[in-house]
Short mmCIF file of C-alpha atoms in Angstrom, two decimals:
data_model
loop_
_atom_site.label_atom_id
_atom_site.label_comp_id
_atom_site.label_asym_id
_atom_site.label_seq_id
_atom_site.Cartn_x
_atom_site.Cartn_y
_atom_site.Cartn_z
CA MET A 2 -62.57 21.33 -119.30
CA SER A 3 -65.15 20.64 -122.58
CA ALA A 4 -66.22 16.70 -123.07
CA ALA A 5 -64.08 14.52 -124.74
CA ALA A 6 -64.65 11.22 -125.82
CA GLU A 7 -62.99 8.48 -123.52
CA GLY A 8 -59.93 7.10 -125.68
CA PRO A 9 -57.24 4.44 -125.12
CA ASP A 10 -55.61 3.35 -121.98
CA THR A 11 -52.10 4.11 -123.50
CA GLY A 12 -49.79 2.39 -120.84
CA ARG A 13 -47.58 5.25 -122.22
CA VAL A 14 -46.12 8.24 -120.31
CA ILE A 15 -47.15 10.31 -122.13
CA VAL A 16 -45.14 13.33 -123.46
CA VAL A 17 -46.55 16.74 -124.55
CA GLY A 18 -44.50 18.80 -126.92
CA ALA A 19 -41.48 17.87 -129.07
CA GLY A 20 -38.79 20.13 -128.66
CA ILE A 21 -35.48 19.50 -127.46
CA ALA A 22 -36.77 18.77 -123.48
CA GLY A 23 -39.64 16.92 -124.32
CA LEU A 24 -37.34 14.46 -127.24
CA TYR A 25 -34.35 14.06 -124.32
CA ALA A 26 -37.03 13.15 -122.11
CA ALA A 27 -38.00 10.50 -123.86
CA LEU A 28 -34.98 9.30 -124.90
CA HIS A 29 -33.59 9.15 -120.90
CA LEU A 30 -37.14 7.11 -120.43
CA ALA A 31 -36.41 4.50 -122.80
CA PRO A 32 -37.34 1.20 -122.32
CA HIS A 33 -40.08 2.68 -120.86
CA PRO A 34 -43.10 2.92 -123.67
CA VAL A 35 -43.52 6.49 -124.64
CA LEU A 36 -46.02 8.23 -126.13
CA VAL A 37 -45.28 11.73 -127.68
CA ILE A 38 -48.01 14.27 -128.65
CA SER A 39 -46.61 16.95 -131.37
CA PRO A 40 -48.87 19.58 -133.43
CA GLU A 41 -46.41 19.55 -136.27
CA PRO A 42 -44.29 16.89 -138.19
CA LEU A 43 -41.39 15.90 -135.77
CA GLY A 44 -38.84 18.67 -136.12
CA GLU A 45 -40.49 21.18 -137.00
CA GLY A 46 -43.20 24.01 -135.19
CA ALA A 47 -40.91 24.05 -131.71
CA SER A 48 -38.93 26.92 -130.40
CA SER A 49 -35.91 24.55 -129.90
CA ALA A 50 -35.37 24.55 -133.49
CA TRP A 51 -35.54 28.41 -133.76
CA ALA A 52 -32.19 28.81 -130.67
CA GLN A 53 -29.39 30.68 -132.37
CA GLY A 54 -27.14 31.19 -129.49
CA GLY A 55 -26.84 27.21 -127.98
CA ILE A 56 -25.89 25.54 -124.57
CA ALA A 57 -23.86 28.04 -122.29
CA ALA A 58 -21.72 25.49 -119.92
CA ALA A 59 -18.63 25.58 -118.43
CA ILE A 60 -16.39 23.90 -120.07
CA GLY A 61 -13.36 26.77 -120.95
CA PRO A 62 -10.14 27.09 -120.00
CA GLY A 63 -10.40 29.07 -116.47
CA ASP A 64 -14.40 28.82 -116.09
CA SER A 65 -16.41 26.37 -113.53
CA PRO A 66 -19.80 25.56 -113.04
CA ALA A 67 -19.57 28.14 -109.88
CA ASP A 68 -18.69 30.73 -112.33
CA HIS A 69 -21.64 30.64 -114.48
CA ALA A 70 -23.60 29.94 -111.80
CA ALA A 71 -22.44 33.41 -110.08
CA ASP A 72 -23.52 34.81 -113.64
CA THR A 73 -26.88 33.45 -113.86
CA VAL A 74 -27.55 34.88 -110.35
CA ARG A 75 -26.17 37.97 -111.34
CA ALA A 76 -28.23 38.36 -114.16
CA GLY A 77 -31.65 37.45 -112.57
CA ALA A 78 -31.87 40.45 -110.54
CA GLY A 79 -32.62 39.21 -107.13
CA THR A 80 -34.74 36.07 -107.42
CA VAL A 81 -32.71 33.44 -108.75
CA VAL A 82 -32.79 29.68 -106.35
CA GLU A 83 -29.02 30.04 -106.18
CA THR A 84 -29.23 26.16 -105.36
CA VAL A 85 -31.04 25.65 -108.25
CA ALA A 86 -28.35 27.55 -110.19
CA ALA A 87 -25.47 25.80 -108.94
CA SER A 88 -26.91 22.22 -109.80
CA VAL A 89 -27.85 23.47 -112.66
CA THR A 90 -24.23 24.29 -113.81
CA ALA A 91 -22.21 21.80 -112.43
CA GLU A 92 -24.21 19.46 -114.85
CA ALA A 93 -24.04 21.33 -118.18
CA ARG A 94 -20.69 19.77 -119.35
CA ALA A 95 -22.12 16.12 -118.82
CA HIS A 96 -25.02 17.23 -121.28
CA ILE A 97 -22.40 18.40 -123.87
CA LEU A 98 -20.83 15.60 -123.72
CA GLU A 99 -23.56 13.59 -123.95
CA LEU A 100 -25.26 15.35 -127.06
CA THR A 101 -21.87 15.19 -129.32
CA GLY A 102 -21.70 10.78 -128.02
CA ARG A 103 -25.11 11.12 -129.84
CA GLY A 104 -24.25 13.25 -132.64
CA ALA A 105 -24.90 16.62 -132.16
CA PRO A 106 -22.06 18.12 -134.43
CA PHE A 107 -20.79 21.02 -132.06
CA ASP A 108 -18.36 23.53 -133.92
CA ARG A 109 -15.13 22.19 -133.06
CA ASP A 110 -11.23 24.12 -133.76
CA ALA A 111 -8.44 22.69 -135.12
CA ARG A 112 -6.91 20.66 -131.95
CA GLY A 113 -10.77 19.36 -131.57
CA GLY A 114 -11.64 22.06 -128.67
CA TYR A 115 -15.43 23.18 -127.99
CA VAL A 116 -15.65 26.74 -130.18
CA LEU A 117 -16.90 29.18 -127.26
CA SER A 118 -18.84 32.07 -127.58
CA ARG A 119 -20.13 35.01 -125.62
CA GLU A 120 -23.11 36.51 -124.74
CA ALA A 121 -24.91 39.08 -122.46
CA ALA A 122 -24.15 38.69 -118.96
CA HIS A 123 -21.93 36.16 -118.88
CA SER A 124 -18.27 37.12 -117.60
CA ARG A 125 -16.73 34.88 -120.47
CA ALA A 126 -16.71 32.67 -123.68
CA ARG A 127 -18.69 29.75 -122.59
CA VAL A 128 -21.85 29.36 -125.57
CA VAL A 129 -21.42 26.20 -127.36
CA ARG A 130 -23.00 26.61 -130.77
CA VAL A 131 -23.60 24.72 -133.95
CA LYS A 132 -22.06 26.46 -136.88
CA GLY A 133 -22.55 29.38 -135.68
CA ASP A 134 -26.02 30.18 -134.68
CA GLN A 135 -27.62 26.89 -135.56
CA ALA A 136 -27.59 24.90 -132.44
CA GLY A 137 -31.39 23.97 -131.64
CA ARG A 138 -31.92 23.62 -135.14
CA GLU A 139 -28.76 20.81 -135.69
CA ILE A 140 -29.41 19.25 -132.19
CA MET A 141 -33.08 18.96 -132.62
CA ALA A 142 -32.24 17.37 -135.85
CA THR A 143 -29.63 14.74 -133.69
CA LEU A 144 -32.85 13.96 -131.40
CA VAL A 145 -35.05 13.62 -133.75
CA ALA A 146 -33.22 11.07 -135.68
CA GLU A 147 -32.38 8.93 -132.55
CA VAL A 148 -36.53 9.16 -131.53
CA ARG A 149 -37.43 7.41 -135.37
CA ARG A 150 -34.59 5.04 -133.81
CA THR A 151 -36.36 4.17 -130.68
CA ALA A 152 -38.52 0.84 -130.93
CA SER A 153 -40.14 2.51 -127.30
CA VAL A 154 -41.56 6.32 -128.66
CA GLN A 155 -44.33 6.26 -130.74
CA VAL A 156 -45.17 10.08 -131.79
CA LEU A 157 -48.83 11.01 -132.98
CA GLU A 158 -47.84 14.39 -135.27
CA GLY A 159 -50.52 16.57 -135.99
CA VAL A 160 -52.39 16.44 -132.65
CA SER A 161 -52.92 18.96 -130.30
CA ALA A 162 -53.18 18.55 -126.74
CA THR A 163 -55.71 20.89 -125.23
CA GLY A 164 -56.31 19.60 -121.50
CA LEU A 165 -55.36 17.52 -118.42
CA ALA A 166 -57.38 14.22 -117.60
CA VAL A 167 -57.75 15.06 -113.61
CA GLU A 168 -58.54 12.51 -110.69
CA ALA A 169 -58.51 12.80 -107.09
CA GLY A 170 -56.14 15.13 -107.52
CA ARG A 171 -53.72 12.94 -109.63
CA VAL A 172 -53.33 13.56 -113.19
CA THR A 173 -54.10 10.32 -115.57
CA GLY A 174 -54.07 11.77 -118.85
CA VAL A 175 -54.38 13.92 -121.78
CA THR A 176 -57.11 15.51 -123.71
CA VAL A 177 -56.01 15.85 -127.63
CA THR A 178 -57.64 17.11 -130.68
CA ALA A 179 -56.46 17.52 -134.38
CA ALA A 180 -53.83 20.93 -134.49
CA ASP A 181 -56.05 22.42 -137.19
CA GLY A 182 -58.92 22.35 -134.45
CA HIS A 183 -60.76 20.13 -137.06
CA SER A 184 -61.62 17.67 -134.70
CA GLY A 185 -63.54 16.56 -131.83
CA ALA A 186 -61.72 15.52 -127.88
CA VAL A 187 -60.38 12.67 -127.19
CA THR A 188 -58.83 11.17 -123.99
CA LEU A 189 -55.49 9.01 -123.97
CA ARG A 190 -54.65 7.59 -120.56
CA GLY A 191 -51.14 7.00 -119.84
CA ARG A 192 -48.93 6.28 -116.61
CA ALA A 193 -47.85 9.91 -116.04
CA VAL A 194 -47.33 13.08 -118.26
CA LEU A 195 -44.43 15.36 -118.85
CA LEU A 196 -45.31 18.70 -119.98
CA ALA A 197 -42.66 20.15 -122.61
CA GLY A 198 -45.06 21.97 -124.60
CA GLY A 199 -42.57 25.24 -124.55
CA GLY A 200 -42.96 28.96 -123.63
CA ALA A 201 -45.76 31.54 -123.67
CA ALA A 202 -43.87 34.55 -125.60
CA GLY A 203 -46.11 33.59 -128.88
CA LEU A 204 -48.62 35.36 -126.85
CA TYR A 205 -47.57 38.81 -128.31
CA ALA A 206 -48.10 40.36 -130.85
CA ARG A 207 -44.36 40.82 -132.00
CA THR A 208 -42.04 37.68 -131.01
CA THR A 209 -39.53 35.58 -132.47
CA ASN A 210 -41.49 32.68 -131.07
CA PRO A 211 -43.32 29.83 -133.46
CA PRO A 212 -47.02 30.42 -133.97
CA ARG A 213 -47.71 27.28 -131.86
CA VAL A 214 -45.99 27.96 -129.44
CA ARG A 215 -49.13 30.52 -127.40
CA GLY A 216 -48.75 29.74 -123.59
CA GLN A 217 -50.94 26.61 -124.10
CA ALA A 218 -48.48 24.58 -122.68
CA LEU A 219 -48.37 26.94 -119.23
CA GLY A 220 -52.19 27.03 -119.62
CA LEU A 221 -53.42 23.71 -119.90
CA ALA A 222 -51.45 22.86 -116.86
CA ALA A 223 -53.00 26.12 -115.03
CA ARG A 224 -56.79 25.15 -115.62
CA ALA A 225 -56.02 21.88 -114.39
CA GLY A 226 -54.75 23.56 -111.25
CA ALA A 227 -51.07 23.82 -111.24
CA MET A 228 -49.55 26.61 -109.37
CA VAL A 229 -47.66 28.58 -111.07
CA ALA A 230 -44.31 30.94 -110.39
CA ASP A 231 -42.85 33.63 -111.42
CA ALA A 232 -45.63 34.78 -114.63
CA GLU A 233 -44.96 38.65 -114.78
CA PHE A 234 -41.34 37.67 -116.04
CA MET A 235 -41.33 37.60 -119.61
CA GLN A 236 -37.67 38.12 -121.72
CA PHE A 237 -37.84 40.62 -124.45
CA HIS A 238 -34.81 39.19 -127.33
CA PRO A 239 -33.07 43.15 -127.53
CA THR A 240 -32.02 42.14 -131.45
CA ALA A 241 -35.50 40.75 -133.04
CA ILE A 242 -34.78 42.21 -136.60
CA ASP A 243 -36.96 44.59 -137.84
CA THR A 244 -38.14 44.19 -140.64
CA GLY A 245 -42.41 43.39 -139.79
CA GLU A 246 -41.78 39.64 -140.29
CA ASP A 247 -44.28 37.70 -137.46
CA PRO A 248 -42.86 35.82 -136.29
CA ALA A 249 -39.58 38.18 -135.71
CA PRO A 250 -36.01 36.57 -137.10
CA LEU A 251 -33.63 36.27 -134.42
CA ALA A 252 -30.25 38.34 -134.26
CA THR A 253 -28.27 36.07 -132.21
CA GLU A 254 -27.06 37.48 -128.79
CA ALA A 255 -23.32 36.12 -130.47
CA LEU A 256 -22.86 38.46 -132.70
CA ARG A 257 -22.55 41.43 -129.66
CA GLY A 258 -19.95 38.70 -128.50
CA GLU A 259 -18.44 39.50 -131.64
CA GLY A 260 -18.17 42.86 -131.23
CA ALA A 261 -21.42 43.91 -132.81
CA ARG A 262 -22.29 47.42 -132.32
CA LEU A 263 -25.88 49.36 -131.42
CA ILE A 264 -26.43 51.94 -132.93
CA ASP A 265 -28.76 54.24 -133.74
CA ARG A 266 -30.09 56.41 -136.74
CA ASN A 267 -27.62 58.55 -136.19
CA GLY A 268 -24.96 56.16 -136.38
CA ARG A 269 -24.49 56.96 -132.68
CA ARG A 270 -23.46 54.35 -129.86
CA PHE A 271 -25.78 54.16 -127.20
CA MET A 272 -25.46 51.13 -124.95
CA ALA A 273 -21.26 52.14 -124.15
CA THR A 274 -23.17 55.21 -121.88
CA LEU A 275 -25.98 53.13 -119.95
CA HIS A 276 -24.46 50.50 -118.80
CA PRO A 277 -20.88 49.25 -118.18
CA ASP A 278 -20.95 46.39 -120.44
CA ALA A 279 -22.72 47.69 -123.04
CA GLU A 280 -23.76 46.14 -125.70
CA LEU A 281 -23.03 42.23 -123.14
CA ALA A 282 -25.33 44.23 -120.51
CA PRO A 283 -28.27 41.99 -119.34
CA ARG A 284 -31.05 41.28 -121.93
CA ASP A 285 -33.36 43.75 -120.15
CA VAL A 286 -31.32 46.66 -120.16
CA VAL A 287 -30.11 46.39 -123.41
CA ALA A 288 -34.15 45.93 -124.51
CA ARG A 289 -35.83 48.81 -122.60
CA ALA A 290 -33.35 50.79 -124.29
CA ILE A 291 -34.30 49.85 -127.56
CA PHE A 292 -37.54 50.50 -126.74
CA ALA A 293 -36.79 53.83 -126.22
CA ALA A 294 -34.38 54.58 -129.04
CA GLU A 295 -37.88 53.23 -130.70
CA ARG A 296 -40.28 55.30 -128.73
CA ASP A 297 -38.12 58.04 -129.29
CA GLY A 298 -37.66 57.63 -133.27
CA LEU A 299 -34.22 57.01 -133.66
CA ARG A 300 -34.39 53.77 -135.08
CA PRO A 301 -32.03 51.25 -133.35
CA ALA A 302 -30.09 49.28 -135.52
CA LEU A 303 -27.43 45.86 -135.03
CA ASP A 304 -24.18 46.45 -136.91
CA THR A 305 -22.02 44.33 -137.77
CA ARG A 306 -19.44 45.66 -140.66
CA GLY A 307 -16.93 46.36 -138.41
CA CYS A 308 -16.63 42.71 -136.70
CA LEU A 309 -17.29 40.20 -138.83
CA GLY A 310 -18.25 42.22 -142.79
CA GLU A 311 -18.34 39.24 -145.31
CA ALA A 312 -17.58 36.49 -142.59
CA ILE A 313 -21.45 36.79 -141.35
CA ASP A 314 -22.70 35.23 -144.57
CA ALA A 315 -20.18 32.03 -143.72
CA ARG A 316 -20.38 32.10 -139.64
CA PHE A 317 -24.17 33.25 -139.34
CA PRO A 318 -25.64 31.97 -142.16
CA GLU A 319 -29.47 32.28 -140.20
CA VAL A 320 -28.94 36.38 -139.15
CA ALA A 321 -27.57 37.29 -142.90
CA SER A 322 -30.32 34.90 -144.97
CA ALA A 323 -33.00 37.22 -142.65
CA CYS A 324 -31.18 39.80 -143.99
CA ARG A 325 -31.14 39.17 -147.45
CA ARG A 326 -35.20 37.91 -147.32
CA ALA A 327 -35.99 41.63 -146.30
CA GLY A 328 -33.74 43.14 -148.63
CA ILE A 329 -30.99 44.18 -146.54
CA ASP A 330 -27.39 43.59 -146.96
CA PRO A 331 -25.67 42.96 -143.45
CA VAL A 332 -21.86 43.01 -145.44
CA ALA A 333 -23.21 47.41 -145.72
CA GLN A 334 -25.55 47.92 -144.07
CA PRO A 335 -26.44 48.56 -140.06
CA ILE A 336 -29.54 45.67 -139.20
CA PRO A 337 -32.65 46.69 -138.01
CA VAL A 338 -33.15 45.84 -134.66
CA THR A 339 -36.20 45.49 -131.70
CA ALA A 340 -37.24 44.62 -128.51
CA ALA A 341 -39.77 41.79 -128.91
CA ALA A 342 -41.11 38.89 -126.96
CA HIS A 343 -39.28 35.53 -126.62
CA TYR A 344 -38.87 33.45 -123.37
CA HIS A 345 -40.84 33.10 -120.52
CA MET A 346 -39.04 32.80 -117.41
CA GLY A 347 -42.16 31.96 -115.58
CA GLY A 348 -43.81 28.69 -116.05
CA VAL A 349 -45.44 25.84 -113.92
CA GLU A 350 -43.78 25.69 -110.66
CA VAL A 351 -41.76 22.60 -110.15
CA THR A 352 -39.15 21.13 -108.25
CA GLY A 353 -35.81 19.90 -108.44
CA PRO A 354 -36.78 16.41 -110.77
CA GLY A 355 -39.29 18.83 -112.25
CA ARG A 356 -42.82 18.07 -110.34
CA SER A 357 -45.41 19.76 -110.32
CA SER A 358 -47.64 20.57 -107.62
CA LEU A 359 -50.44 17.87 -109.81
CA LEU A 360 -49.69 14.21 -108.74
CA GLY A 361 -48.59 12.64 -111.84
CA LEU A 362 -47.76 16.04 -113.83
CA TRP A 363 -44.01 16.34 -114.03
CA VAL A 364 -43.27 19.58 -116.85
CA VAL A 365 -39.88 20.71 -118.18
CA GLY A 366 -38.34 23.35 -120.49
CA GLU A 367 -40.09 26.86 -121.21
CA ALA A 368 -43.34 25.34 -119.93
CA SER A 369 -41.76 25.24 -116.10
CA ALA A 370 -40.87 27.25 -113.78
CA THR A 371 -37.26 26.03 -111.70
CA GLY A 372 -36.23 29.26 -110.35
CA LEU A 373 -33.21 28.85 -112.53
CA HIS A 374 -33.66 32.19 -114.36
CA GLY A 375 -35.23 34.43 -111.55
CA ALA A 376 -36.35 37.40 -112.90
CA ASN A 377 -33.91 37.85 -116.31
CA ARG A 378 -32.85 34.82 -118.15
CA LEU A 379 -28.87 34.57 -118.18
CA ALA A 380 -28.48 34.24 -121.94
CA SER A 381 -28.15 30.17 -123.38
CA ASN A 382 -29.05 28.86 -119.90
CA GLY A 383 -32.81 27.88 -121.65
CA LEU A 384 -31.46 24.68 -123.49
CA LEU A 385 -29.51 23.78 -120.62
CA GLU A 386 -32.69 24.17 -118.62
CA ALA A 387 -34.11 21.99 -120.67
CA LEU A 388 -31.54 19.26 -121.15
CA VAL A 389 -31.07 19.08 -117.26
CA TYR A 390 -34.60 18.96 -116.20
CA ALA A 391 -35.34 16.61 -118.95
CA ARG A 392 -32.57 14.13 -117.67
CA ARG A 393 -33.76 14.62 -113.98
CA ALA A 394 -37.83 13.95 -115.04
CA ALA A 395 -37.03 11.32 -116.83
CA ALA A 396 -34.72 9.04 -114.04
CA ASP A 397 -37.62 10.44 -111.56
CA MET A 398 -40.82 9.02 -113.44
CA ALA A 399 -38.79 5.70 -114.64
CA GLU A 400 -38.22 5.17 -110.44
CA ARG A 401 -41.98 5.63 -109.81
CA LEU A 402 -43.15 3.29 -113.31
CA GLY A 403 -41.54 0.22 -112.22
CA ALA A 404 -39.98 -2.83 -115.11
CA ALA A 405 -40.34 -1.93 -118.37
CA ARG A 406 -42.60 -3.40 -120.34
CA ALA A 407 -43.63 -2.78 -124.02
CA MET A 408 -46.51 -1.27 -125.14
CA PRO A 409 -48.54 -1.98 -128.19
CA SER A 410 -48.57 0.85 -130.13
CA VAL A 411 -51.61 3.65 -130.24
CA ALA A 412 -54.44 3.87 -132.60
CA LEU A 413 -56.01 7.69 -132.68
CA ILE A 414 -58.93 7.66 -133.93
CA LEU A 415 -60.29 11.41 -133.58
CA PRO A 416 -64.23 11.96 -134.02
CA PRO A 417 -65.87 14.49 -135.95
CA GLY A 418 -66.57 18.01 -135.13
CA GLY A 419 -64.12 20.78 -133.72
CA ARG A 420 -64.36 24.36 -133.72
CA PRO A 421 -60.73 25.85 -134.29
CA VAL A 422 -59.67 28.48 -132.36
CA ASP A 423 -60.54 31.75 -134.66
CA PRO A 424 -57.29 33.66 -136.02
CA GLU A 425 -59.32 37.22 -135.09
CA ALA A 426 -59.37 36.88 -131.74
CA VAL A 427 -55.81 35.44 -131.25
CA ALA A 428 -54.70 38.72 -133.08
CA ILE A 429 -56.84 40.61 -130.55
CA LEU A 430 -55.33 39.02 -127.63
CA ARG A 431 -51.96 39.45 -129.10
CA ARG A 432 -52.28 42.61 -129.80
CA LEU A 433 -53.80 43.52 -125.67
CA MET A 434 -49.97 42.45 -124.66
CA SER A 435 -47.91 43.52 -126.59
CA GLU A 436 -49.68 46.97 -125.79
CA HIS A 437 -50.27 46.45 -122.42
CA VAL A 438 -47.90 43.59 -120.74
CA GLY A 439 -44.68 44.57 -122.71
CA VAL A 440 -41.46 45.52 -122.12
CA VAL A 441 -42.40 48.29 -120.34
CA ARG A 442 -45.91 48.25 -117.74
CA THR A 443 -48.39 50.47 -116.17
CA ALA A 444 -51.78 49.85 -113.57
CA GLU A 445 -53.83 51.22 -116.23
CA GLY A 446 -52.37 49.34 -119.07
CA LEU A 447 -52.16 46.01 -117.36
CA ARG A 448 -56.02 46.13 -116.02
CA THR A 449 -57.20 47.05 -119.89
CA ALA A 450 -55.47 44.15 -120.52
CA LEU A 451 -57.20 41.84 -118.38
CA ARG A 452 -60.33 43.84 -118.71
CA GLY A 453 -59.93 42.70 -121.92
CA ILE A 454 -58.58 39.19 -121.88
CA ALA A 455 -61.82 38.41 -120.16
CA ALA A 456 -64.06 39.60 -123.07
CA LEU A 457 -62.28 37.31 -125.43
CA GLU A 458 -63.26 34.23 -123.10
CA ARG A 459 -67.23 35.25 -123.26
CA ASP A 460 -68.18 33.21 -125.83
CA ALA A 461 -67.28 30.36 -124.94
CA PRO A 462 -64.28 29.63 -127.08
CA PRO A 463 -62.82 26.77 -127.54
CA ALA A 464 -60.11 24.53 -124.99
CA ALA A 465 -57.10 25.90 -127.41
CA PHE A 466 -57.89 28.97 -126.99
CA LEU A 467 -59.28 29.04 -123.48
CA ASN A 468 -55.17 27.65 -123.04
CA MET A 469 -53.86 31.02 -124.12
CA THR A 470 -55.67 32.99 -122.47
CA ALA A 471 -55.24 32.02 -119.32
CA ALA A 472 -51.58 32.10 -119.86
CA ALA A 473 -52.18 35.78 -120.66
CA THR A 474 -54.37 36.30 -117.31
CA LEU A 475 -51.38 34.47 -115.56
CA ILE A 476 -48.75 36.94 -116.94
CA ALA A 477 -51.01 40.08 -116.86
CA ALA A 478 -52.67 39.41 -113.30
CA ALA A 479 -49.05 38.83 -111.18
CA ALA A 480 -47.01 41.85 -113.90
CA LEU A 481 -50.29 44.10 -111.84
CA LEU A 482 -49.22 42.26 -108.44
CA ARG A 483 -46.35 42.86 -108.27
CA GLU A 484 -45.56 46.32 -108.07
CA GLU A 485 -42.17 46.77 -108.49
CA SER A 486 -39.39 46.41 -111.36
CA ARG A 487 -37.15 43.83 -111.70
CA GLY A 488 -35.15 42.13 -114.87
CA GLY A 489 -37.49 41.93 -117.70
CA HIS A 490 -40.49 43.43 -115.94
CA PHE A 491 -40.94 46.97 -115.78
CA ARG A 492 -43.37 49.13 -114.52
CA ASN A 493 -43.17 53.33 -115.25
CA ASP A 494 -45.32 53.46 -112.02
CA PHE A 495 -42.70 51.39 -109.82
CA PRO A 496 -39.77 51.72 -111.78
CA LEU A 497 -37.01 50.56 -108.99
CA PRO A 498 -37.07 47.24 -106.83
CA ARG A 499 -38.16 46.86 -104.16
CA GLN A 500 -36.35 45.39 -101.16
CA GLY A 501 -37.02 41.59 -100.30
CA ALA A 502 -39.21 41.04 -102.56
CA GLY A 503 -38.78 37.03 -104.06
CA ARG A 504 -40.97 34.86 -106.16
CA SER A 505 -44.67 35.09 -107.35
CA ARG A 506 -46.69 32.44 -106.70
CA LEU A 507 -49.84 32.63 -108.71
CA THR A 508 -53.09 30.23 -109.64
CA LEU A 509 -55.14 30.35 -112.42
CA ALA A 510 -58.39 30.79 -109.72
CA GLU A 511 -56.42 33.74 -107.54
CA ALA A 512 -55.63 35.67 -111.16
CA MET A 513 -58.86 35.21 -112.32
CA THR A 514 -60.41 36.16 -109.09
CA LEU A 515 -58.65 39.46 -109.30
CA ARG A 516 -59.57 39.50 -113.16
CA ASP A 517 -63.19 39.94 -111.64
CA THR A 518 -63.10 42.21 -109.63
CA LEU A 519 -61.98 45.24 -112.60
#
């Protein structure tokens, strides 16, 4: 790791990341003093704020956590940890009620019940939503407001974590710099570290993730020696809106739950012949169908005209706005769609309370690998997992911290210097990942990606970029090692699943050893 000036011992729990997982954990740690590291102004830049669908929870008539868990296991293509699925789905209702109590404005019907949407691979409607397609934004706003009111939580905005301080095998702090790279590095010490810095889908040129979410959380933990699990399993959302925007706007799966149809340029509905659940097939199935239609020049599109018509503006305002920005009228025209990197099922391997393999480091949210998602995440289980593990991790940390004690605010002084990440290098990395580690993969392509990633590291780039390349290396290496197709990982040269194949576990050192042999 690059040299860093020694900063203050904060006496606080340091939370890296200010999405839903990080903020929810910070609130549950109160009254223990917490320092939240956020590269953007609080409430901006996190994938959580962009989540459209909502939170999956078995709260409707006739539904049950057992049914929700069964759907999770079925969608996960054979590698979901069933005990994890059972425990997470059992806690879902409690988190919906807690967020409601905190002020989250979930959609309600005339009798006060929660409005539930059905999304892909769910056997029934169980996704709790806000204003149709604005769940992430509204839940974030609720948590941000509460964090601002919580005296025990201090937020450092405009600051990025680039490394972990490790002493005698224990994480003791976080190395930070200015988010734009225009400063030297400082190491902040803390009583414990909670990593909640998001996923790795932004490593791809075609993604639905914000620009700040490019595998940095996974990479910095891996560079410190943390064990990583399921890195090869990247979920590609089948209905990103194909207008050339970067990142691509998302057409929420709830549209298909409402009856929207996938059609090609000739108006043919192609999913009906590919899977019994048609448009509501698991995401990996639909994403590959979209990819194939694009490859064949058939220009796939999502047709909402018959099921929603003019109601799309009021019921799904985010989607309608994205369409109109690109000159598309979703009331009169089908919405062009593409498969885009959306959610990383893999991450830092953690136990039930969110503990990583490194003492002193807990990891929650998309940066973690809990075993819930398997090879293919069930729609809207992402926010649920973030909430469940954030609260569990906070409770586990608080138990080890002992009695809470007040701490002064942290005065962070960043030294001059710094080396910003080269945007052209980031662009090359993202192209490598989309072209060779995308929806359809081959051994030749994965080797090309790994060699290309290694070349990008030769000029000793800054730590912020090395975190990205570390995450990319792990994803590509794990994909090369898995010689089968399963869920979000599809190998053209190994198109069938392999009986008995389970989860993957890999350290960065092992991935780089593989890379060095190519």
